[in-house]
Coordinates of C-alpha atoms in Angstrom, one line a residue:
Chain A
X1 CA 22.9 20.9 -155.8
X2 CA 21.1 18.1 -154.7
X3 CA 18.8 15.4 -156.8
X4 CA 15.5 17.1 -155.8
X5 CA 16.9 19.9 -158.2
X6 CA 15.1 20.1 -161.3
X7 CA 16.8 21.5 -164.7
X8 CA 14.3 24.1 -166.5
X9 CA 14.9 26.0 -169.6
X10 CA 14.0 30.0 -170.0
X11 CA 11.9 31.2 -170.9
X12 CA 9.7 29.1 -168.9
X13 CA 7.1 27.3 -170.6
X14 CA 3.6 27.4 -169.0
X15 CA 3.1 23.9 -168.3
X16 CA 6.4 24.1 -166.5
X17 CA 5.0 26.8 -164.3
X18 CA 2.8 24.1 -162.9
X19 CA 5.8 22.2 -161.6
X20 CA 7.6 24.6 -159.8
X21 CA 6.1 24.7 -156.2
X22 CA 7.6 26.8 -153.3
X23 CA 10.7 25.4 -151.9
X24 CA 11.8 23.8 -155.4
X25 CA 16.2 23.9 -156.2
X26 CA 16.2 24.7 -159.7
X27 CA 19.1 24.6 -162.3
X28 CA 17.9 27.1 -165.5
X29 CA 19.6 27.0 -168.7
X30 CA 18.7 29.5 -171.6
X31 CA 18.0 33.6 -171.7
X32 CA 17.0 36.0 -168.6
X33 CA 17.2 39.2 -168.7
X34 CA 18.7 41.5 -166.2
X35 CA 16.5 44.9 -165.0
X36 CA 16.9 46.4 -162.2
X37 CA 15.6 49.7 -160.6
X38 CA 16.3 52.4 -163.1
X39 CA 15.9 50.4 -166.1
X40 CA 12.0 49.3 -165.1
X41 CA 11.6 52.9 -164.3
X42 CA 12.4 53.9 -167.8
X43 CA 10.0 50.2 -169.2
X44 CA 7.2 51.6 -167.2
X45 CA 7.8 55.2 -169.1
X46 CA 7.9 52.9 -172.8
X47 CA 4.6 51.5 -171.5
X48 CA 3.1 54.9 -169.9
X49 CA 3.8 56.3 -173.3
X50 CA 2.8 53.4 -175.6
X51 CA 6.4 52.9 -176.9
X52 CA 8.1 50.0 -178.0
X53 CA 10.0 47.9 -175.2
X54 CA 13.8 46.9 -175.7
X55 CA 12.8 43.4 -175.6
X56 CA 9.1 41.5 -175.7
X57 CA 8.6 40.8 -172.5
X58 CA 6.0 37.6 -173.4
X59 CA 7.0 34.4 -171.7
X60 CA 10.4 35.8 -170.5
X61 CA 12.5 35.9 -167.2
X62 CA 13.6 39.2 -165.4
X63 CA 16.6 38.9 -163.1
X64 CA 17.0 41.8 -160.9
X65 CA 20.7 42.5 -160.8
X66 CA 23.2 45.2 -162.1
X67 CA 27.1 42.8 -162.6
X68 CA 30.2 44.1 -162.1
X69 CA 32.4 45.0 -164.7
X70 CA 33.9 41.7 -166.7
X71 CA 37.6 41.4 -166.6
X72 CA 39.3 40.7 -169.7
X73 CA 38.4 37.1 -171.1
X74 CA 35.6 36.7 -168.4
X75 CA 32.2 37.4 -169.9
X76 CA 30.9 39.3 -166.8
X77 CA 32.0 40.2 -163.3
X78 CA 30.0 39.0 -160.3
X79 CA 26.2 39.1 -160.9
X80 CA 23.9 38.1 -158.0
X81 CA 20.4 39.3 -156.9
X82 CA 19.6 42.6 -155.6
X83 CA 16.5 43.1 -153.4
X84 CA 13.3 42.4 -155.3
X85 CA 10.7 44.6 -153.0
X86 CA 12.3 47.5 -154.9
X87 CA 10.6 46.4 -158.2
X88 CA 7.1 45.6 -156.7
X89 CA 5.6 49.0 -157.1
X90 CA 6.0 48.1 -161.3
X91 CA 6.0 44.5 -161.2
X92 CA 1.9 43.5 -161.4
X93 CA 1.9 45.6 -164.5
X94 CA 5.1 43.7 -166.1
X95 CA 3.1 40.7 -164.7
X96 CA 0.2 41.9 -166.7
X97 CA 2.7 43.0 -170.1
X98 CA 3.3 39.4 -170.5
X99 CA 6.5 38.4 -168.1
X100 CA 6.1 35.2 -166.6
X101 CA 9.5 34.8 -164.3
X102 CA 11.5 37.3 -162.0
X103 CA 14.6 36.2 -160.1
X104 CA 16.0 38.5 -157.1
X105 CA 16.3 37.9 -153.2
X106 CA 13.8 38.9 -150.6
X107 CA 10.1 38.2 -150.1
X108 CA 7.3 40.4 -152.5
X109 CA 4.3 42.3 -151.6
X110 CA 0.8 41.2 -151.7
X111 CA 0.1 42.7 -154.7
X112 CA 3.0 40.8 -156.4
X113 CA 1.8 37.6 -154.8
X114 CA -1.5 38.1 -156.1
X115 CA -0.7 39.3 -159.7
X116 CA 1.9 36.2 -159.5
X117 CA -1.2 33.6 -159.4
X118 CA -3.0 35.7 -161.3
X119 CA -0.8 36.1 -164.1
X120 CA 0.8 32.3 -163.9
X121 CA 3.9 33.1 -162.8
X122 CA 6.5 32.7 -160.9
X123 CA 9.0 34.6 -158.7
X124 CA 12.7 32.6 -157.5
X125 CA 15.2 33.6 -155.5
X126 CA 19.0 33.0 -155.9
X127 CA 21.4 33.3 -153.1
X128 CA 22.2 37.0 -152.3
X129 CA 25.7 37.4 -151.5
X130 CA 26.7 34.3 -153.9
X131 CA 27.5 36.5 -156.8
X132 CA 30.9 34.9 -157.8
X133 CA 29.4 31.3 -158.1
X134 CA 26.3 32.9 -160.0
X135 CA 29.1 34.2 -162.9
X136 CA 30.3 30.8 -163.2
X137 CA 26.5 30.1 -164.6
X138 CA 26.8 33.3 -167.5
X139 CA 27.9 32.0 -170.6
X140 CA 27.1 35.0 -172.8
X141 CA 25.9 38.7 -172.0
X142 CA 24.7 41.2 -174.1
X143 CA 23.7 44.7 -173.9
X144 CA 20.3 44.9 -174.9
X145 CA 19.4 48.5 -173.6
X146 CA 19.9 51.7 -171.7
X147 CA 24.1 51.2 -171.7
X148 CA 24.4 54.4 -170.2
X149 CA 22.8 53.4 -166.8
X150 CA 26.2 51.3 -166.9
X151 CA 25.4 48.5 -164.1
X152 CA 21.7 49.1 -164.7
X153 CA 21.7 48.4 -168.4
X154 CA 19.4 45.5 -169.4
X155 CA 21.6 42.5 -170.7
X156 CA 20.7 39.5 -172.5
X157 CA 22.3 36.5 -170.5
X158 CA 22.9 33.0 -172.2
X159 CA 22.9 30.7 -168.5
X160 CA 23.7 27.1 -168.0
X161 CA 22.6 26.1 -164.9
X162 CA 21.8 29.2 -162.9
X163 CA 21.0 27.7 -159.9
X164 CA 17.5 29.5 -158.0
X165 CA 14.9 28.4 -155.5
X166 CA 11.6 28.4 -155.9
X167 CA 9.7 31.4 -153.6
X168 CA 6.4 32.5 -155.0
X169 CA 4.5 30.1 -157.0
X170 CA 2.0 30.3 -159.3
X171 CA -0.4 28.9 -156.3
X172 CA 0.0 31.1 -153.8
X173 CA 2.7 29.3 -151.9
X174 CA 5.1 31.6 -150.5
X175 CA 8.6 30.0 -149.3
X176 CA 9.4 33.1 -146.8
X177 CA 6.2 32.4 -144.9
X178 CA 6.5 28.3 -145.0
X179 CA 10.1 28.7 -144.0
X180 CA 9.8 31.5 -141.1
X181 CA 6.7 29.0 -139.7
X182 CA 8.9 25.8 -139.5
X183 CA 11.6 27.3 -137.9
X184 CA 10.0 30.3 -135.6
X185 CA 10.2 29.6 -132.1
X186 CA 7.6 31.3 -129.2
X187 CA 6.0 34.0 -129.0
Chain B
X1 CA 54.9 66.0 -135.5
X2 CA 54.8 62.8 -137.4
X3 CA 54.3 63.2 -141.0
X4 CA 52.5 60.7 -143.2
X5 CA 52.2 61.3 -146.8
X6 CA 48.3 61.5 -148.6
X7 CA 50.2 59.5 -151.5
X8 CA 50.4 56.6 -148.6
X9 CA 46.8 56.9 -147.4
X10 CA 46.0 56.6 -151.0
X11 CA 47.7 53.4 -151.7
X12 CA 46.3 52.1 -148.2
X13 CA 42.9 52.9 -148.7
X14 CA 43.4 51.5 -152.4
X15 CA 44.6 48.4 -151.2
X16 CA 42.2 47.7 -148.4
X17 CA 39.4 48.3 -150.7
X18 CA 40.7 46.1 -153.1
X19 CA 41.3 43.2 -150.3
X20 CA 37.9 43.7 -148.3
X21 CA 35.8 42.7 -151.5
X22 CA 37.7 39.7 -152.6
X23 CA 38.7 38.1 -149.2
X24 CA 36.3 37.9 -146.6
X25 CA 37.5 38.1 -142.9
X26 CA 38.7 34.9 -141.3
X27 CA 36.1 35.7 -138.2
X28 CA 33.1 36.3 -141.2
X29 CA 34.5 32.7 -142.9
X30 CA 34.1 30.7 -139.3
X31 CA 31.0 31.6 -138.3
X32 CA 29.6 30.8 -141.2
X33 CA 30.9 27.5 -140.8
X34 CA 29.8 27.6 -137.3
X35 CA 26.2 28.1 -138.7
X36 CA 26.9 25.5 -141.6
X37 CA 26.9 22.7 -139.0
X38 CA 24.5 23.6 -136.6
X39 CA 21.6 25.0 -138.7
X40 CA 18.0 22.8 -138.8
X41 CA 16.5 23.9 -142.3
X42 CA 18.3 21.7 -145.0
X43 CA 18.0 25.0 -147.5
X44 CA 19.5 27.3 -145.3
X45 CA 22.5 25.3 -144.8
X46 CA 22.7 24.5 -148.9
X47 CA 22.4 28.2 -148.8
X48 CA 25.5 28.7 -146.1
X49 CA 27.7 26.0 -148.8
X50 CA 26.9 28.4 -151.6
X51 CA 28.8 31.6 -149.3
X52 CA 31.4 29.1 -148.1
X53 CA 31.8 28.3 -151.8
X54 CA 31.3 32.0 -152.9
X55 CA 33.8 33.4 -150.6
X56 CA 36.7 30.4 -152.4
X57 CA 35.9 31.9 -155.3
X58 CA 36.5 35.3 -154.8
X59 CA 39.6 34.4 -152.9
X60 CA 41.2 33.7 -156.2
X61 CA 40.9 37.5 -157.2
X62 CA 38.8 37.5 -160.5
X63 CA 35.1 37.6 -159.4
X64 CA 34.4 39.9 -156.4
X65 CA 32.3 38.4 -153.3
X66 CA 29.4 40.6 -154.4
X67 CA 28.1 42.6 -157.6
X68 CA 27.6 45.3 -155.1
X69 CA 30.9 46.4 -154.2
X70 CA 29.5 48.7 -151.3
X71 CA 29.2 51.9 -150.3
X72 CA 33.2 53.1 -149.4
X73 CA 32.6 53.6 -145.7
X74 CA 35.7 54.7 -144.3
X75 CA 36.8 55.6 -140.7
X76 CA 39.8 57.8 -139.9
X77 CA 41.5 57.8 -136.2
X78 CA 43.9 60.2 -136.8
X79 CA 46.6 60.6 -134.3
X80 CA 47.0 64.8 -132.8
X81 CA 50.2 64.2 -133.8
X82 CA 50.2 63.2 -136.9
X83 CA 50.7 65.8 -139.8
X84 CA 49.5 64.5 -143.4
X85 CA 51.5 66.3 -146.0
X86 CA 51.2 66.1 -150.1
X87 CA 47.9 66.8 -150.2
X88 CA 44.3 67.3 -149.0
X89 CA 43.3 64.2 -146.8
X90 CA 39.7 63.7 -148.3
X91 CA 40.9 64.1 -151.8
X92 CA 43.4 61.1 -150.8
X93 CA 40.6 58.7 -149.6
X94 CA 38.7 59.3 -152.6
X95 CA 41.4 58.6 -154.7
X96 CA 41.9 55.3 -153.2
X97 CA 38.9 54.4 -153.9
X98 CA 38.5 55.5 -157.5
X99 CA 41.6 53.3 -158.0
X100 CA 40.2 50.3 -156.2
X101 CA 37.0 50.2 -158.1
X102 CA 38.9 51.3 -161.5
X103 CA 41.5 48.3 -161.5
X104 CA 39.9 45.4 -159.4
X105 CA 36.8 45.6 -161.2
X106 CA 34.9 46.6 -158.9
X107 CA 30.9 47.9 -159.5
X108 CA 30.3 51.8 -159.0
X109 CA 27.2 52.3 -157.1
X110 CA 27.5 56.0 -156.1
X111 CA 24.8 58.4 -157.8
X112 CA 25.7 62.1 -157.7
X113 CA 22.4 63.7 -156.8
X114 CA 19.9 61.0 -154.7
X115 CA 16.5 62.0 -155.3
X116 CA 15.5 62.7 -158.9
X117 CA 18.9 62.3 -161.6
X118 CA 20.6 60.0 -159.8
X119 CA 23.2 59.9 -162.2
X120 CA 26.6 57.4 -161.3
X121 CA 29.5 59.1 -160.5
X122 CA 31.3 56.8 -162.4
X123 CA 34.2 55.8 -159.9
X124 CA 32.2 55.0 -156.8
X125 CA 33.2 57.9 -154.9
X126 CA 32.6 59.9 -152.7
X127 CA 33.4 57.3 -150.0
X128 CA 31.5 58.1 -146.6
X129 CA 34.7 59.2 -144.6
X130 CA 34.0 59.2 -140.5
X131 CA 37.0 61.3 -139.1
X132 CA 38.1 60.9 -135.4
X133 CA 41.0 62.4 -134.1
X134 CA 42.9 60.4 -131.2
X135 CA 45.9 60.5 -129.3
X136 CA 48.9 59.3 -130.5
X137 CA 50.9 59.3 -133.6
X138 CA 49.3 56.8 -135.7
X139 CA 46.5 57.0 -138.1
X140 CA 44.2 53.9 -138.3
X141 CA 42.0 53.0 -141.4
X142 CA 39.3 50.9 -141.5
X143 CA 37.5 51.0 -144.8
X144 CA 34.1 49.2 -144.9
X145 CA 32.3 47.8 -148.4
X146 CA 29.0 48.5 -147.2
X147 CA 26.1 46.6 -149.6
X148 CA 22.8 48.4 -150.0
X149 CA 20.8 46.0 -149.5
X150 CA 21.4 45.7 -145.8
X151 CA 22.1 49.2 -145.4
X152 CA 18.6 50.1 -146.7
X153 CA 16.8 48.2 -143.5
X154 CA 18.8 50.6 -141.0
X155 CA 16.5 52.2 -138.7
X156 CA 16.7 54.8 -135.8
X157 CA 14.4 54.7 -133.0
X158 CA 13.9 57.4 -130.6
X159 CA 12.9 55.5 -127.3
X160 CA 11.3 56.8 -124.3
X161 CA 13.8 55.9 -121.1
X162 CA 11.1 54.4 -119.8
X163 CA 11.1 51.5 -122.4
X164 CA 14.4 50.0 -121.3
X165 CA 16.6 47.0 -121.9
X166 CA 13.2 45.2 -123.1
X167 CA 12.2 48.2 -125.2
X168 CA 15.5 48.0 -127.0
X169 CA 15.3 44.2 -127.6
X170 CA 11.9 44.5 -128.8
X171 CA 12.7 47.3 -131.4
X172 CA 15.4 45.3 -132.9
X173 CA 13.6 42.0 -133.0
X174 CA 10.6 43.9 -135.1
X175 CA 13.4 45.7 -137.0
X176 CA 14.9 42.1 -138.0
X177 CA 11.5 40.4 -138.7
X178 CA 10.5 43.0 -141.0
X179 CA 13.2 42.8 -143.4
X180 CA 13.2 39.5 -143.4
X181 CA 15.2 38.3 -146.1
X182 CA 15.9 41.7 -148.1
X183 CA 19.2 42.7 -146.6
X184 CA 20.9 39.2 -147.1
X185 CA 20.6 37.3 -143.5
X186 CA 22.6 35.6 -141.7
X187 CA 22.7 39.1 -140.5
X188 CA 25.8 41.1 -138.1
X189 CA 23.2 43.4 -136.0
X190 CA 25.2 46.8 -135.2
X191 CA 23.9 48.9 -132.6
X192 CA 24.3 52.2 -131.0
X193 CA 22.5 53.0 -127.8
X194 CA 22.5 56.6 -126.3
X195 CA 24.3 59.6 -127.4
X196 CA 21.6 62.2 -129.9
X197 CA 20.5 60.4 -133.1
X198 CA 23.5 61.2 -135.0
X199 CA 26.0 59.4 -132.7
X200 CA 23.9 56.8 -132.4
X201 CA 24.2 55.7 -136.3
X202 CA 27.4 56.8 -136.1
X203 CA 28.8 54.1 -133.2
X204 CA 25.9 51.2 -134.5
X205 CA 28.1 51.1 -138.0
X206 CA 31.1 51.6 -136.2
X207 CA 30.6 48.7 -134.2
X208 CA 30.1 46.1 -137.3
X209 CA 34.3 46.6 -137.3
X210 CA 34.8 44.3 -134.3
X211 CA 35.3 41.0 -135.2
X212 CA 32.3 38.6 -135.7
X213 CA 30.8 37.3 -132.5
X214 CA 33.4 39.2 -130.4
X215 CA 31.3 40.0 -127.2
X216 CA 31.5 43.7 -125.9
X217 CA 34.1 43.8 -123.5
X218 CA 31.2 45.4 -120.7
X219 CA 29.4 42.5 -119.5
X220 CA 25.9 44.1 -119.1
X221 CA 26.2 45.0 -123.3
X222 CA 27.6 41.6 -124.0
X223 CA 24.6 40.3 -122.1
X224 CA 21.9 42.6 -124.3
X225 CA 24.2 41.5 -127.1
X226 CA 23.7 37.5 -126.2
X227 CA 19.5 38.0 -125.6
X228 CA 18.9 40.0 -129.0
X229 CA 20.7 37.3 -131.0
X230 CA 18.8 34.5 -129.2
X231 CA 15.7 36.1 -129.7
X232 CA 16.6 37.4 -133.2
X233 CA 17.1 33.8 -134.4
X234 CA 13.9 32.5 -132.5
X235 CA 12.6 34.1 -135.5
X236 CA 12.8 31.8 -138.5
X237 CA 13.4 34.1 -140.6
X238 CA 17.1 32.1 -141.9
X239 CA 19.7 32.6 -144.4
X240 CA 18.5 34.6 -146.9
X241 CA 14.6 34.8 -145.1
X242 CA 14.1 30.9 -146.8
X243 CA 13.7 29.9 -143.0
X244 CA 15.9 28.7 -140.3
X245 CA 17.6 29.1 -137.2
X246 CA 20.2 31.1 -138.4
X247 CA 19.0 35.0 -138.5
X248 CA 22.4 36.6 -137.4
X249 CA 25.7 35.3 -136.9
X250 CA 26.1 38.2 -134.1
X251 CA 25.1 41.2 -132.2
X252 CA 27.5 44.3 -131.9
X253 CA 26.6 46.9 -129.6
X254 CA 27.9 50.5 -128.4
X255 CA 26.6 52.4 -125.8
X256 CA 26.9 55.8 -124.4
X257 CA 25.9 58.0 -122.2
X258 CA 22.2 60.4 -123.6
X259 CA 20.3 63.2 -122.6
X260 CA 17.4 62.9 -119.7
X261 CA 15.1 62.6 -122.0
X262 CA 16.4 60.3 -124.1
X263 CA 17.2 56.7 -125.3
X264 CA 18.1 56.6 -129.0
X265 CA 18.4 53.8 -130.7
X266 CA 20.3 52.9 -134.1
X267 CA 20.1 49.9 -136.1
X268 CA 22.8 49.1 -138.7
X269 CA 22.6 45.8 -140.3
X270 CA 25.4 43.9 -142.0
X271 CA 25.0 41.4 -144.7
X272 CA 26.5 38.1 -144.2
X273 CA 29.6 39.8 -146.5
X274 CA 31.2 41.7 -144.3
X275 CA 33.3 42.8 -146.0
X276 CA 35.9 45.5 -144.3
X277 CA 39.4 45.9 -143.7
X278 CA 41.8 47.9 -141.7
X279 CA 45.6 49.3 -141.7
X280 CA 47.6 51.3 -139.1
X281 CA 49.8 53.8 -140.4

């Protein structure tokens, strides 16, 4: 990482929010959860149905991601980002529950976008593929809910450090379309 | 008759499993670095150093090069004369795999029935077994670790004849832009051309087994292959869709012959971890 990087905690405060534009290297240290298909399907049933959640959702950070198993000693196998477009049929109401940050790879829809700088939040990506050097970044997991979706469970995860970019923020700056525009060529 | 034990293709299949998630190919590892050096967008080569750095990691046989350990994707030439004795060949396959994924620690990502339980399996089988039978008395095994992230942008495409070597390019350019940066670019583009829609999908994931950048060895594909990558990284898209000049590392195509009336067209895309290995028995 570079010195443009900036070290944030989770959950992210909202006048942090403010500083985290698209195209910003981050280093985040503190709790994110991990939720990724199957377990917002059965959040969106809690919340359908008026239940309690497994976790407030207020303030906190989502990473979309299901880990391989941990070998012994080793607090969790290899953990990075799964596709976030799968989530953004539920995410505007997550949005709306009270989560503020969501980490996965891949660009949103334009109702995520828009619930996004509605809601004062924030979406990052971490490298896809880069899930070895992501574990190096866990310090503690635990199971919070839903263990018997196995790699779909939600987890609790202590990180130092996690390193993420910056995709969506809570302006409406979108680092898939600034990217794509810098370096397209023709046509 | 040449007799090969399913106790052997067991062990193999185990073995290659094992090696494909943890070492990535030397071919895969280079043109990375190729792309390292000559990419534009500062982030999408910081991006490329995280893989470089990833792939040293996994290399050292704790953490796996991806949390999703694939799809087992296996393709079995099988001599004619060849006998496999000690056991039913599929059953064999499958046990490699629930071995692999049981003692490497790898992540199960099977679900038993697709469209409403979708329960895990548990030990990541079935694998997706592709059975060819060839002459000789060999049997060859290449066993893929095929993400779903890049799997889920696949795409057939029925074309009209009519539409051509432009038609194809253009539907795999669109293909490309659209998923953007969901199935983890720098991107190996497979691709089957001709044959019914079937054999199509069949030879595009088929041909993300030749080694990375490897042109076809008929000049007029290795051409197509060469225009689609240029155009494909005309698109800005860049490793992992932040923006750059590196879309896809390469363009792998098969072609055969089609009916009259038609010109299919299959799309396979490969994640930058391409992860597959192979063994000749």
């Amino acid at each position: 990482m570079e010195e443009d990087t900036l070290h944030i905690n989770s959950p992210i405060e909202p006048d942090i929010i403010d500083k985290l534009t698209a195209g910003t290297r981050v280093l985040i240290s503190g709790i994110i959860y991990t939720a990724r298909d199957a377990a917002h399907k059965r959040i969106i049933d809690s919340l359908d149905r008026a239940e309690g959640l497994p976790f407030d959702l207020a303030g906190q950070t989502i990473y979309y991601a299901g880990p391989s198993p941990a070998r012994p000693g080793q607090v969790i196998g290899s953990v990075g980002p799964t596709t976030s477009s799968r989530m953004d049929v539920f995410t505007p109401r997550l949005l709306a529950a009270g989560l503020r940050a969501m980490i996965g790879k891949g660009n949103r829809s334009a109702a995520v976008r828009a619930a996004i700088v509605q809601c004062h939040g924030v979406y990052l990506v971490a490298v896809g593929g880069a899930a070895a050097l992501i574990a190096r970044s866990i310090k503690q997991v635990d199971v919070v809910a839903y263990d018997d979706l196995g790699p779909e469970a939600i987890r609790r995860l202590t990180v130092e450090n996690f390193p993420a970019i910056v995709a969506n923020d809570a302006f409406g700056g979108d680092l898939f379309e600034q990217g794509k525009a810098e370096y397209r060529r023709g046509r | 008759m040449r007799e090969i034990k399913a106790g052997k293709i067991t062990e193999t299949i185990a073995h290659l499993c094992q090696q494909a998630n943890y070492e990535l190919g030397d071919d895969v590892l280079a043109a990375l670095e190729r792309a390292e050096q000559t990419e534009k967008s500062p982030l999408g080569r910081a991006v490329l150093r995280e893989l470089l750095e990833n792939a040293q990691i996994a290399r050292e046989g704790v953490f796996p090069l991806c949390q999703d350990c694939g799809t087992a994707v296996v393709f079995l030439d099988v001599g004619q004369d060849v006998h496999i004795v000690g056991g039913e060949l599929q059953q064999a396959v499958n046990e490699g795999v629930r071995q692999a994924y049981a003692q490497s620690y790898l992540r199960k990502s099977m679900v038993k029935q697709p469209f409403t339980e979708r329960v895990n399996t548990g030990d990541n089988t079935p694998a997706v077994v592709h059975t060819e039978i060839v002459p000789g008395d060999r049997l060859r095994i290449a066993v893929m670790a095929k993400g779903g992230g890049a799997e889920n942008m696949s795409r057939l495409a029925m074309l009209k004849p009519a539409q051509g070597r432009e038609g194809i390019i253009e539907t795999v350019v669109n293909a490309v832009d659209e998923a953007g940066g969901m199935p983890c670019p720098p991107l190996i583009i497979g691709l089957g051309i001709g044959g019914t829609a079937e054999m199509a999908m069949l030879q595009a994931k088929r041909s993300l087994l030749r080694p990375v950048g490897q042109p076809s060895p008929d000049p007029e594909l290795a051409g197509l292959e060469r225009d689609i990558l240029e155009r494909v990284n005309d698109l800005g898209i860049g490793p992992m869709g932040l923006g750059g000049r590196t879309t896809a590392l390469a363009v792998h195509a098969l072609a055969m012959p089609a009916h009259i009336a038609s010109m299919p067209l299959a799309i396979n895309l490969q994640c930058h971890s391409a992860r597959h290995r192979e063994a000749v028995l």
